[in-house]
mmCIF file of C-alpha atoms and ligand atoms in Angstrom:
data_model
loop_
_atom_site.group_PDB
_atom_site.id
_atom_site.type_symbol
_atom_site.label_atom_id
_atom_site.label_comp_id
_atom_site.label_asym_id
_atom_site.label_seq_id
_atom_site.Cartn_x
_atom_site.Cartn_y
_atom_site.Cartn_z
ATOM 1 C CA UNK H 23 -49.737 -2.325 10.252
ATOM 2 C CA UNK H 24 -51.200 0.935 11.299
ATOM 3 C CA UNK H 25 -51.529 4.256 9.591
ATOM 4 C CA UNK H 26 -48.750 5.900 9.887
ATOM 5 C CA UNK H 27 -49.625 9.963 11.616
ATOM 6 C CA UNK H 28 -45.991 11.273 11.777
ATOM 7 C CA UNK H 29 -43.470 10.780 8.992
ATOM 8 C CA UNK H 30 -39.907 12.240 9.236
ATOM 9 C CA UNK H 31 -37.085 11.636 6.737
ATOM 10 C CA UNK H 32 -33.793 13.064 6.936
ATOM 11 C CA UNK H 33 -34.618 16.183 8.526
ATOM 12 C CA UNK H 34 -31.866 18.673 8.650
ATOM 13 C CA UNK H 35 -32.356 22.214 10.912
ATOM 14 C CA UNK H 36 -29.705 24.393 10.749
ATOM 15 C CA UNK H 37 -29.242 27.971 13.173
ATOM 16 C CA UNK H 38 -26.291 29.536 10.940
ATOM 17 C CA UNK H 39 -23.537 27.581 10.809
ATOM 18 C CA UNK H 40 -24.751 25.241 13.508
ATOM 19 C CA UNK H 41 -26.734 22.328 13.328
ATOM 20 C CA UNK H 42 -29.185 20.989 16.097
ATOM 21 C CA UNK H 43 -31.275 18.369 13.811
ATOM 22 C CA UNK H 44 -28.510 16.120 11.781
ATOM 23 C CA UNK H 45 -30.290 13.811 9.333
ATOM 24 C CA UNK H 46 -33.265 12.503 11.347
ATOM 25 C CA UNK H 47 -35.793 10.349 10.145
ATOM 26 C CA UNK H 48 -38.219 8.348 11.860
ATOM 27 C CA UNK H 49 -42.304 7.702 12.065
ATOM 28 C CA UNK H 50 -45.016 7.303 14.291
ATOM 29 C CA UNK H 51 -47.903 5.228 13.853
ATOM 30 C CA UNK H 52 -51.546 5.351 14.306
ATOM 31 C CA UNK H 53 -52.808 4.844 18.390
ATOM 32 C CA UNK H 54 -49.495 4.471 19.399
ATOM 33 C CA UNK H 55 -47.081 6.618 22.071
ATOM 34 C CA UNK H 56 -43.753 7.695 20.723
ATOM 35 C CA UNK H 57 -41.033 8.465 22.804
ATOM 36 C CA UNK H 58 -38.864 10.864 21.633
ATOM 37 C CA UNK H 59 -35.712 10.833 24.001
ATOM 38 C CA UNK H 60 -32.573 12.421 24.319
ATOM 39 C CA UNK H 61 -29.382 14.519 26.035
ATOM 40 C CA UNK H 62 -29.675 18.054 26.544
ATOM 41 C CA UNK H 63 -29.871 20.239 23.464
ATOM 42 C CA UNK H 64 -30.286 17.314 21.286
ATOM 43 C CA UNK H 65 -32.996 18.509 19.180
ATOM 44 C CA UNK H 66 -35.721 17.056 20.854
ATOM 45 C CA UNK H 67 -37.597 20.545 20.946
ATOM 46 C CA UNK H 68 -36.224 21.689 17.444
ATOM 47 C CA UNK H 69 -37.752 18.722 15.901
ATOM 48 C CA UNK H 70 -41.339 18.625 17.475
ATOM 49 C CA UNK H 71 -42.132 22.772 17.261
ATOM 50 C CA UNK H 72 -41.274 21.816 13.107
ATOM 51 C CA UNK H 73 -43.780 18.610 13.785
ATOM 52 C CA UNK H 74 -46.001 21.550 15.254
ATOM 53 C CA UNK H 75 -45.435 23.597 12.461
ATOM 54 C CA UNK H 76 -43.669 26.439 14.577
ATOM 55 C CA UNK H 77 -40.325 26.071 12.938
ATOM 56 C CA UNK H 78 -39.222 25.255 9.016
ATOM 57 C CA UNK H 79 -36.632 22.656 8.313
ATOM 58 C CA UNK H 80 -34.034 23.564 6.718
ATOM 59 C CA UNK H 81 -33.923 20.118 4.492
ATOM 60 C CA UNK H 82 -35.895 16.848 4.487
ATOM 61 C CA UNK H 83 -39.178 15.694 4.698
ATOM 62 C CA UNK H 84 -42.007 15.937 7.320
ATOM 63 C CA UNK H 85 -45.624 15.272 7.135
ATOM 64 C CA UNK H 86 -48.232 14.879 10.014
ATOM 65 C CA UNK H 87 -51.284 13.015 8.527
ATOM 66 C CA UNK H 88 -49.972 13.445 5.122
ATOM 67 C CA UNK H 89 -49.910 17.434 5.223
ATOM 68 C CA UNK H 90 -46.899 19.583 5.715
ATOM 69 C CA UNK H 91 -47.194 21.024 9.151
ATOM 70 C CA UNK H 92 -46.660 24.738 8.118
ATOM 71 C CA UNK H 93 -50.584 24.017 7.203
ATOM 72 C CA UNK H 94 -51.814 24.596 10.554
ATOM 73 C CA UNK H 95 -55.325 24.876 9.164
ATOM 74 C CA UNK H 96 -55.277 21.215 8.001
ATOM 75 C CA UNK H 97 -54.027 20.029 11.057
ATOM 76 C CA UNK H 98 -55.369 22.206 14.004
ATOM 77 C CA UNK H 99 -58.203 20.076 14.654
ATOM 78 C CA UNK H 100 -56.378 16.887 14.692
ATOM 79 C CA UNK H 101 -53.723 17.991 16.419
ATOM 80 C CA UNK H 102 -53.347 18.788 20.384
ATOM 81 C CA UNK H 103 -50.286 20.616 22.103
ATOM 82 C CA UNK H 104 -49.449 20.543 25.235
ATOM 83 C CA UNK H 105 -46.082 23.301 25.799
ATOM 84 C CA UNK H 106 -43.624 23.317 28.093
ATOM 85 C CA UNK H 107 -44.842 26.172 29.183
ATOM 86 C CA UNK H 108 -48.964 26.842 30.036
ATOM 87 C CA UNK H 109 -50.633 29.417 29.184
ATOM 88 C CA UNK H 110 -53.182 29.947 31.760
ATOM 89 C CA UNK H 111 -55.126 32.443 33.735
ATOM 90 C CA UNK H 112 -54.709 32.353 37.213
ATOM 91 C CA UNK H 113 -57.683 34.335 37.943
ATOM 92 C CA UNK H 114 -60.230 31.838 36.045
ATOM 93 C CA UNK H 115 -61.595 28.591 37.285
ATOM 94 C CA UNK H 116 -61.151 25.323 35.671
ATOM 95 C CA UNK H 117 -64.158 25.306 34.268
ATOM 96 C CA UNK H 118 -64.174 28.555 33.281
ATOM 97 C CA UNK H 119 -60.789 27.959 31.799
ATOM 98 C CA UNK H 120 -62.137 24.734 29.512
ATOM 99 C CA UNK H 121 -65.290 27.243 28.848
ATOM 100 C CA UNK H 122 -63.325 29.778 27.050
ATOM 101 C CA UNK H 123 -61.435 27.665 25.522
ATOM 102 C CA UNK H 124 -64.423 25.689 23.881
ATOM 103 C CA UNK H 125 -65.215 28.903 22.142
ATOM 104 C CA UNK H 126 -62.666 28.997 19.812
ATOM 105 C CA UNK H 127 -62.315 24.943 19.859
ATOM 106 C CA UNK H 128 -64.720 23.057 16.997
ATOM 107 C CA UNK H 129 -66.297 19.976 18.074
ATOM 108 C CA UNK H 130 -64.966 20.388 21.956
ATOM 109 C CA UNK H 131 -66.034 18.359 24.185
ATOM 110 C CA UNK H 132 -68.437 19.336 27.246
ATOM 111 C CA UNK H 133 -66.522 21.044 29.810
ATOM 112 C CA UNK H 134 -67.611 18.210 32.534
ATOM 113 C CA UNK H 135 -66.494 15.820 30.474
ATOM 114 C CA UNK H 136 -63.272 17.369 29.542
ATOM 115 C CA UNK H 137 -62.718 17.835 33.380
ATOM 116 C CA UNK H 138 -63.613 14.242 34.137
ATOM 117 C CA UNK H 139 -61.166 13.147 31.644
ATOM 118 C CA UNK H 140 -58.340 14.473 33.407
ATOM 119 C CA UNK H 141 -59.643 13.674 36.639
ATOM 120 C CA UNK H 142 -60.586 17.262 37.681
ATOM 121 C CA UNK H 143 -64.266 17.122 38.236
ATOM 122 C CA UNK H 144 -63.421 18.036 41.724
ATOM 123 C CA UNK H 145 -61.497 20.915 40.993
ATOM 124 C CA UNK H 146 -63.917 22.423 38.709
ATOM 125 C CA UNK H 147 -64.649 25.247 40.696
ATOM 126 C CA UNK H 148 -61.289 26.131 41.678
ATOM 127 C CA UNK H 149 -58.931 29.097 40.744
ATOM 128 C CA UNK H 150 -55.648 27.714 38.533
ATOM 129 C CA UNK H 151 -53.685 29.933 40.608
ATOM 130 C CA UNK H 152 -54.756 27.874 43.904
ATOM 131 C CA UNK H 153 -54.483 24.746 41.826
ATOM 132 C CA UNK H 154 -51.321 22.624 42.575
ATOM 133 C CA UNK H 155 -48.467 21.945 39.519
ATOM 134 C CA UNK H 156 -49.996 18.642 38.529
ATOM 135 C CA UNK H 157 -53.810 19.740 38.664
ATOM 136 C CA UNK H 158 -52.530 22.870 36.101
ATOM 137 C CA UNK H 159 -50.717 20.191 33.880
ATOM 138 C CA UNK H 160 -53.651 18.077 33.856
ATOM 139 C CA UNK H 161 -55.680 21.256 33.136
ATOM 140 C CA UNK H 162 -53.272 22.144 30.042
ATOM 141 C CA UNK H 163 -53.938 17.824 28.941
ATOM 142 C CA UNK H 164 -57.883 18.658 29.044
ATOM 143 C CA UNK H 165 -57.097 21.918 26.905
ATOM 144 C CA UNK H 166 -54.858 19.778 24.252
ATOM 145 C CA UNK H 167 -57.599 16.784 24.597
ATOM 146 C CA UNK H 168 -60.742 19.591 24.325
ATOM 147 C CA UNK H 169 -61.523 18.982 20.218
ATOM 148 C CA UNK H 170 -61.330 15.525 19.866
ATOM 149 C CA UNK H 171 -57.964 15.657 18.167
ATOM 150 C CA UNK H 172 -56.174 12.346 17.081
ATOM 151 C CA UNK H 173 -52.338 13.364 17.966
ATOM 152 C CA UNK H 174 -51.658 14.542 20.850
ATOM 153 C CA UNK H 175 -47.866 16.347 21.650
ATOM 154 C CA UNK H 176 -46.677 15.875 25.007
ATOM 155 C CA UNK H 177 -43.260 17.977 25.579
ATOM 156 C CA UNK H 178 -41.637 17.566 29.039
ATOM 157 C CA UNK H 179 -45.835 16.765 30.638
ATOM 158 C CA UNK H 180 -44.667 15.957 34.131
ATOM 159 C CA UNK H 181 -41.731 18.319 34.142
ATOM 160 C CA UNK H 182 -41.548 19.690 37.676
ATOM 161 C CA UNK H 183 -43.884 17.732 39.170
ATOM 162 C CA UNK H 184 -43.834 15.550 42.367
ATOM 163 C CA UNK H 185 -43.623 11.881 42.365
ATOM 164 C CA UNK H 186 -47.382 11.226 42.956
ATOM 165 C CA UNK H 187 -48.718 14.383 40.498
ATOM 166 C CA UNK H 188 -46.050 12.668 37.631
ATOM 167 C CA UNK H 189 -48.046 9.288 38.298
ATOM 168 C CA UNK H 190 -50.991 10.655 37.902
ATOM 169 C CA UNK H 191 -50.339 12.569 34.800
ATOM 170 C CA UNK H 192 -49.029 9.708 33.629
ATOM 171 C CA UNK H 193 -51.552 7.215 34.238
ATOM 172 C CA UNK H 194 -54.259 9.920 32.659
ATOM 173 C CA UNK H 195 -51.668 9.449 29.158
ATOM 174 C CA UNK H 196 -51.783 5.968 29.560
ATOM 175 C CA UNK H 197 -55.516 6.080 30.037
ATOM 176 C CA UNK H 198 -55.928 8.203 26.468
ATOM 177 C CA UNK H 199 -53.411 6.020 24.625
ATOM 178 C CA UNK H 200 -55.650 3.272 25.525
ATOM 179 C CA UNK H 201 -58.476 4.861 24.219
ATOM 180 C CA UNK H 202 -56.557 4.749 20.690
ATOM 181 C CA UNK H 203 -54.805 8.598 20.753
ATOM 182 C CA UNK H 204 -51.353 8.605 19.053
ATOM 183 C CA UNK H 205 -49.159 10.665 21.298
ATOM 184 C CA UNK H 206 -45.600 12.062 20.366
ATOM 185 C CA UNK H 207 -44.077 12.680 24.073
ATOM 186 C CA UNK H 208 -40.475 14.293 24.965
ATOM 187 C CA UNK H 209 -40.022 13.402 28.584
ATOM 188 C CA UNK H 210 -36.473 13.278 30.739
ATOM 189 C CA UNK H 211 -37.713 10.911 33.096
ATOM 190 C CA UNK H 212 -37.020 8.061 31.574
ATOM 191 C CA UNK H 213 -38.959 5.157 33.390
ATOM 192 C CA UNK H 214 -42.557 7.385 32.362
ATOM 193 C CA UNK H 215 -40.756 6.565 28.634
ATOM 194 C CA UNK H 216 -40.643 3.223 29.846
ATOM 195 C CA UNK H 217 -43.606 2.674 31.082
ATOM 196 C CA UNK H 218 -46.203 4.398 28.231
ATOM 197 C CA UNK H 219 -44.222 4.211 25.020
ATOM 198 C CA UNK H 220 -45.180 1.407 22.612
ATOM 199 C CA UNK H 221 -41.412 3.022 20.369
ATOM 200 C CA UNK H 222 -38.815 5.119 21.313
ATOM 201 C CA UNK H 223 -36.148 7.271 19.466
ATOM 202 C CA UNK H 224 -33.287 8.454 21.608
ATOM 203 C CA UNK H 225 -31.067 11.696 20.070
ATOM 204 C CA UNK H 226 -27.945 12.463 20.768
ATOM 205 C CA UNK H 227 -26.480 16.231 19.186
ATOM 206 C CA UNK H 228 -28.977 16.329 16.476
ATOM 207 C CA UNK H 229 -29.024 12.392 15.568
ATOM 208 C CA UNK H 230 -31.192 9.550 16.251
ATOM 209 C CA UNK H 231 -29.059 6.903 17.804
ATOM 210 C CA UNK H 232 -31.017 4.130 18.407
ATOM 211 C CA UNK H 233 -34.375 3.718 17.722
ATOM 212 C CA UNK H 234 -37.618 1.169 17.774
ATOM 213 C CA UNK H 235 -39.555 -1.073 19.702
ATOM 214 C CA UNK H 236 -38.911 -0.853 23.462
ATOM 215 C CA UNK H 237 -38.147 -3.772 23.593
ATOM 216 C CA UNK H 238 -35.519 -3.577 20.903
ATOM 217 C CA UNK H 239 -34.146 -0.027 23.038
ATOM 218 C CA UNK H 240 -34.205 -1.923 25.758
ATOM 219 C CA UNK H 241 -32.265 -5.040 23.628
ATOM 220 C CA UNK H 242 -29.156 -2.742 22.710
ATOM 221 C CA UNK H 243 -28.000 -1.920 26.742
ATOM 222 C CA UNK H 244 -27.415 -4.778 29.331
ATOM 223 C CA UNK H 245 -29.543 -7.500 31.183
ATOM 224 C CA UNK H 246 -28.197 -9.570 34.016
ATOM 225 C CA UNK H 247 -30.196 -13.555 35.137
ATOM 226 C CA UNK H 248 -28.778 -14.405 38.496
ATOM 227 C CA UNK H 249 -29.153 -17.145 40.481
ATOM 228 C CA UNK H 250 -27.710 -19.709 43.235
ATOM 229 C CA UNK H 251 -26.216 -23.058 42.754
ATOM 230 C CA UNK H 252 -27.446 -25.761 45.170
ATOM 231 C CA UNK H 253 -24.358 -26.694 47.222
ATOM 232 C CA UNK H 254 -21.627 -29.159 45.522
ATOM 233 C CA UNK H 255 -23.273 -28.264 41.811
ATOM 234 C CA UNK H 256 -20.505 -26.533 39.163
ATOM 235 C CA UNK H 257 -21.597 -24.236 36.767
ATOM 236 C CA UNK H 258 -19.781 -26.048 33.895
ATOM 237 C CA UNK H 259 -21.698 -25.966 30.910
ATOM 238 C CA UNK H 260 -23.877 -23.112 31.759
ATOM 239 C CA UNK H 261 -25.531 -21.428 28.758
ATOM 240 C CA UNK H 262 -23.494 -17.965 28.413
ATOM 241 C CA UNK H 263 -23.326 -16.961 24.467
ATOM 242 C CA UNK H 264 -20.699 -15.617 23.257
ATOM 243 C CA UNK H 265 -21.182 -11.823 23.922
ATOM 244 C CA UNK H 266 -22.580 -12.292 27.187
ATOM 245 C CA UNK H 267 -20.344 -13.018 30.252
ATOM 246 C CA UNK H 268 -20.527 -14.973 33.514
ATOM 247 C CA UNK H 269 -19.718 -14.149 36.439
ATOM 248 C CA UNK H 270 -18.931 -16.969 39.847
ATOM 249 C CA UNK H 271 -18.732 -16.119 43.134
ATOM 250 C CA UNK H 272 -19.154 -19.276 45.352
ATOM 251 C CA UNK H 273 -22.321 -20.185 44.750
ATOM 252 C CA UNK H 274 -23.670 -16.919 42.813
ATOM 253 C CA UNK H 275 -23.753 -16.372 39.197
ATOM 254 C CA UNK H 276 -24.358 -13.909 37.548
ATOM 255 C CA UNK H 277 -24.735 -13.553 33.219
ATOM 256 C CA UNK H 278 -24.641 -10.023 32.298
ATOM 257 C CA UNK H 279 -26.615 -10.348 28.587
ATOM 258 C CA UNK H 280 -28.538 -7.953 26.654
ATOM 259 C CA UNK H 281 -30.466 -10.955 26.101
ATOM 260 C CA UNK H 282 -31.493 -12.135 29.546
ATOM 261 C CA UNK H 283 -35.538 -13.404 29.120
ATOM 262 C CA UNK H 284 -33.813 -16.155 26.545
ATOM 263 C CA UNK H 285 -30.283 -16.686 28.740
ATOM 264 C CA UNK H 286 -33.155 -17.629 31.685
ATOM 265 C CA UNK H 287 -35.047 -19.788 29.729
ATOM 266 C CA UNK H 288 -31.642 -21.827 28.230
ATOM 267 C CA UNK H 289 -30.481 -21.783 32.015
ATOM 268 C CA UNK H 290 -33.573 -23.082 33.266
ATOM 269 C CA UNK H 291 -33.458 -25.859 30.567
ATOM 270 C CA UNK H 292 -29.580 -26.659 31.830
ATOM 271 C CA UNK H 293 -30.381 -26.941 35.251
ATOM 272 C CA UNK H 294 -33.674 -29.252 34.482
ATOM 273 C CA UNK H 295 -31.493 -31.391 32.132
ATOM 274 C CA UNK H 296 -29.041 -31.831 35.246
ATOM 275 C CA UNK H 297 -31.496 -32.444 38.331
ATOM 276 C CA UNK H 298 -30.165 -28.877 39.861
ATOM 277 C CA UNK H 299 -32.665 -26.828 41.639
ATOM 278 C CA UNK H 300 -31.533 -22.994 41.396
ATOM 279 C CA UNK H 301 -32.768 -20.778 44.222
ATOM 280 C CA UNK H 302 -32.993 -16.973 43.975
ATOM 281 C CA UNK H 303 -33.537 -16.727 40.333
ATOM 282 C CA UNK H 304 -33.405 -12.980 39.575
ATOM 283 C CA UNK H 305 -34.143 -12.022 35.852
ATOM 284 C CA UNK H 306 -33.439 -8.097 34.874
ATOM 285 C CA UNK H 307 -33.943 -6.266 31.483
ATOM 286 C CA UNK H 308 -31.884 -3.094 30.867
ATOM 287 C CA UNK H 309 -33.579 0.272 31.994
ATOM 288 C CA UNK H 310 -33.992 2.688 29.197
ATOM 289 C CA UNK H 311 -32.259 5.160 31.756
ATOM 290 C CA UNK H 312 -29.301 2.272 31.650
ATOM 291 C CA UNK H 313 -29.769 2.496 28.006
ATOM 292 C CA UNK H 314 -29.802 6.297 27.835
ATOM 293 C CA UNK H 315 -26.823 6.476 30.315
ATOM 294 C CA UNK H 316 -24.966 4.416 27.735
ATOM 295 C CA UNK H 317 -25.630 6.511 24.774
ATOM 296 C CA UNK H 318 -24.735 10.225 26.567
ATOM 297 C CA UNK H 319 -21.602 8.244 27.948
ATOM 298 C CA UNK H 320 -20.614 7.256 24.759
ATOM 299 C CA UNK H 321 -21.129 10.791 23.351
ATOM 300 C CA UNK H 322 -18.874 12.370 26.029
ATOM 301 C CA UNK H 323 -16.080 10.052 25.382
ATOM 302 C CA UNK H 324 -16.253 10.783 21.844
ATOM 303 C CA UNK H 325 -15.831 14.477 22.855
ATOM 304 C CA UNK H 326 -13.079 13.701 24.786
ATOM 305 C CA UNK H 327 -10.814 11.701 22.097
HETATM 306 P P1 ATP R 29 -33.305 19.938 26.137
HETATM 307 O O1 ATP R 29 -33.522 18.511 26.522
HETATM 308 O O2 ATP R 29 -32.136 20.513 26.848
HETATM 309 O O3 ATP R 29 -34.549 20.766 26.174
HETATM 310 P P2 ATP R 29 -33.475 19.606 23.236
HETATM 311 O O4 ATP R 29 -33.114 18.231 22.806
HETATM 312 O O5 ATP R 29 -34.911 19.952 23.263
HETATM 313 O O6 ATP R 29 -32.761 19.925 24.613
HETATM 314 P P3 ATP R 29 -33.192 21.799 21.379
HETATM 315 O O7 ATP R 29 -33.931 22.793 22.215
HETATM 316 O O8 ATP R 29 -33.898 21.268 20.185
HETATM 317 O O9 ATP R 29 -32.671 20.587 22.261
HETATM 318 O O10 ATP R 29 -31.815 22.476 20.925
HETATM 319 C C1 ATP R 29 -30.882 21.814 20.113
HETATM 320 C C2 ATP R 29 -29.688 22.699 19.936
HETATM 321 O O11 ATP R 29 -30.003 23.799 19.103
HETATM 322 C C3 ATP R 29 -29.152 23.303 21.232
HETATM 323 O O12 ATP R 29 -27.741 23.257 21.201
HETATM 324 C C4 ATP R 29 -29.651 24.732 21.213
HETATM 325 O O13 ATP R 29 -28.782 25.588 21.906
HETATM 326 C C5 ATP R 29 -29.664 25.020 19.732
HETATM 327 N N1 ATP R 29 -30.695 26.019 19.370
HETATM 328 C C6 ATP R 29 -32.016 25.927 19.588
HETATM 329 N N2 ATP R 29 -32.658 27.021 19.099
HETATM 330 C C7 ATP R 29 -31.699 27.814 18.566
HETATM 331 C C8 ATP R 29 -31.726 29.076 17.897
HETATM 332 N N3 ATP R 29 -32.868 29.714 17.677
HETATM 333 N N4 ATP R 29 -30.541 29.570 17.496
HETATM 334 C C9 ATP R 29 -29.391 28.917 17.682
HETATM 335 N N5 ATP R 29 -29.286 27.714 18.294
HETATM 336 C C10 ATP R 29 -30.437 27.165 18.734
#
């Protein structure tokens, strides 16, 4: 198993007599993208500015490569931020923006290549101010990415951006969690989650409510395998365990499972054992929005009782 970068155990942050981080624990691993998810005002942003060393817990434990983040010296080099909120000068270029920044940056890496990186060799010479929303968030990655550092926080990267801008910020994160980066990334659209993160946490007020592979995410909300039955054939028999359920209408069926890659396969095997050919075979996972729509569901109706 890999190093682990991020450990957090039963982190507690308390404003007065209010508490937006409830007992949180969770870690993230070397070279791998960690999702942290969750409703509004969960403590998404409470927990990662103390990961970033802005805020103090009030209790529990946190360490980011081993050291307590309040030691920003220990950590700035290793560590890359990218805000919510950028910090740039409209007046400078890009390059000229990566240039000053290399100043005060050890070990940064040549402004063309930090530019390339991103995918903004083109826009080198061009004011941020005339740069679009996605070229300054890709400007704000090459900043974070500029020393070489080994974690990389992502909060809310494609927040605001259009569809094709959000792709191709998120392909670039794909591109450096390939290259072995570990990144920590807060996002609220859900299918980027999806897409780049290896684990996920998902909060909900100030707790971690599910958490783990995406796969196992992905495991606790609802699948669906449909298919047809060839004229004259019953379903009898059909694999459908027992929390799983099936529905027939004429020749459509349809197993709603949080299961469904293993419901297909049994299917498959019951229709082989029986001669029946099944047409329009449709296998689904649960979304991690499906997921997430679950969970803040479930939190309002809990309100509400
Ligand atoms: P969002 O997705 O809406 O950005 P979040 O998960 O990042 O939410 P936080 O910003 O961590 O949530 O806030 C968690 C809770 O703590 C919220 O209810 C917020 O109002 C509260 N909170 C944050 N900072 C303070 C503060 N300085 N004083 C009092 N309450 C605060």
């Amino acid at each position: 198993m890999s190093a682990t970068v991020i450990e957090v155990a039963e982190l507690r942050k308390r404003y007065g007599a209010f508490t937006a981080v409830d007992g949180v624990s969770f870690d993230v691993r070397a070279g791998e993208v960690f999702a942290l998810l969750g409703t509004n005002g969960a403590g998404k942003t409470t927990t990662i500015e103390i990961l970033e060393g802005y805020l103090r817990p009030s209790e529990g434990t946190v360490r980011v490569f081993g050291h307590d983040p309040a030691d920003r010296a220990a950590l700035r080099s290793r560590t890359g931020l990218v805000l919510q909120e950028s910090g740039l000068f409209g007046d400078l270029t890009a390059a000229e923006t990566v240039t000053a920044w290399r100043r005060f940056t050890s070990g940064a890496r040549p402004v063309a290549e930090a530019l390339e990186m991103v995918g903004l060799t083109g826009q080198a010479g061009t004011r941020v101010k005339r740069m679009s929303g996605g070229e300054r968030r890709k400007l704000d990655i090459a900043l974070a990415i500029l020393g070489r550092p080994a974690l990389l926080f992502l909060d809310e990267p494609t927040t605001g951006l259009d569809a094709e801008a959000r792709r191709r910020v998120r392909d670039m994160v794909g591109e450096l969690a390939a290259q072995g980066m570990t990144v920590l990334l807060t996002t609220h659209y859900l299918e980027e989650a999806q897409e780049l993160a290896a684990r996920a946490a998902i909060m909900d007020k100030g707790r971690i409510v599910t958490q783990g592979t995406m796969a196992e995410v992905l495991g606790r909300g609802s699948g669906r395998v449909a298919f047809e039955l060839p004229p004259g054939a019953s379903p009898e028999g059909l694999p459908v365990g027992e929390r799983d359920t099936l529905t027939v209408t004429g020749r459509r069926c349809v197993i709603v499972t949080a299961d469904p890659e293993s419901v297909a396969h049994d299917v498959l095997g019951w229709a082989r054992v029986r001669g029946v050919r099944l047409s329009g075979l449709d296998v689904r996972q649960a979304t991690l929005e499906e997921v997430f729509l679950d969970i803040a569901g479930a939190g309002r109706q809990e309100v509400r009782t």
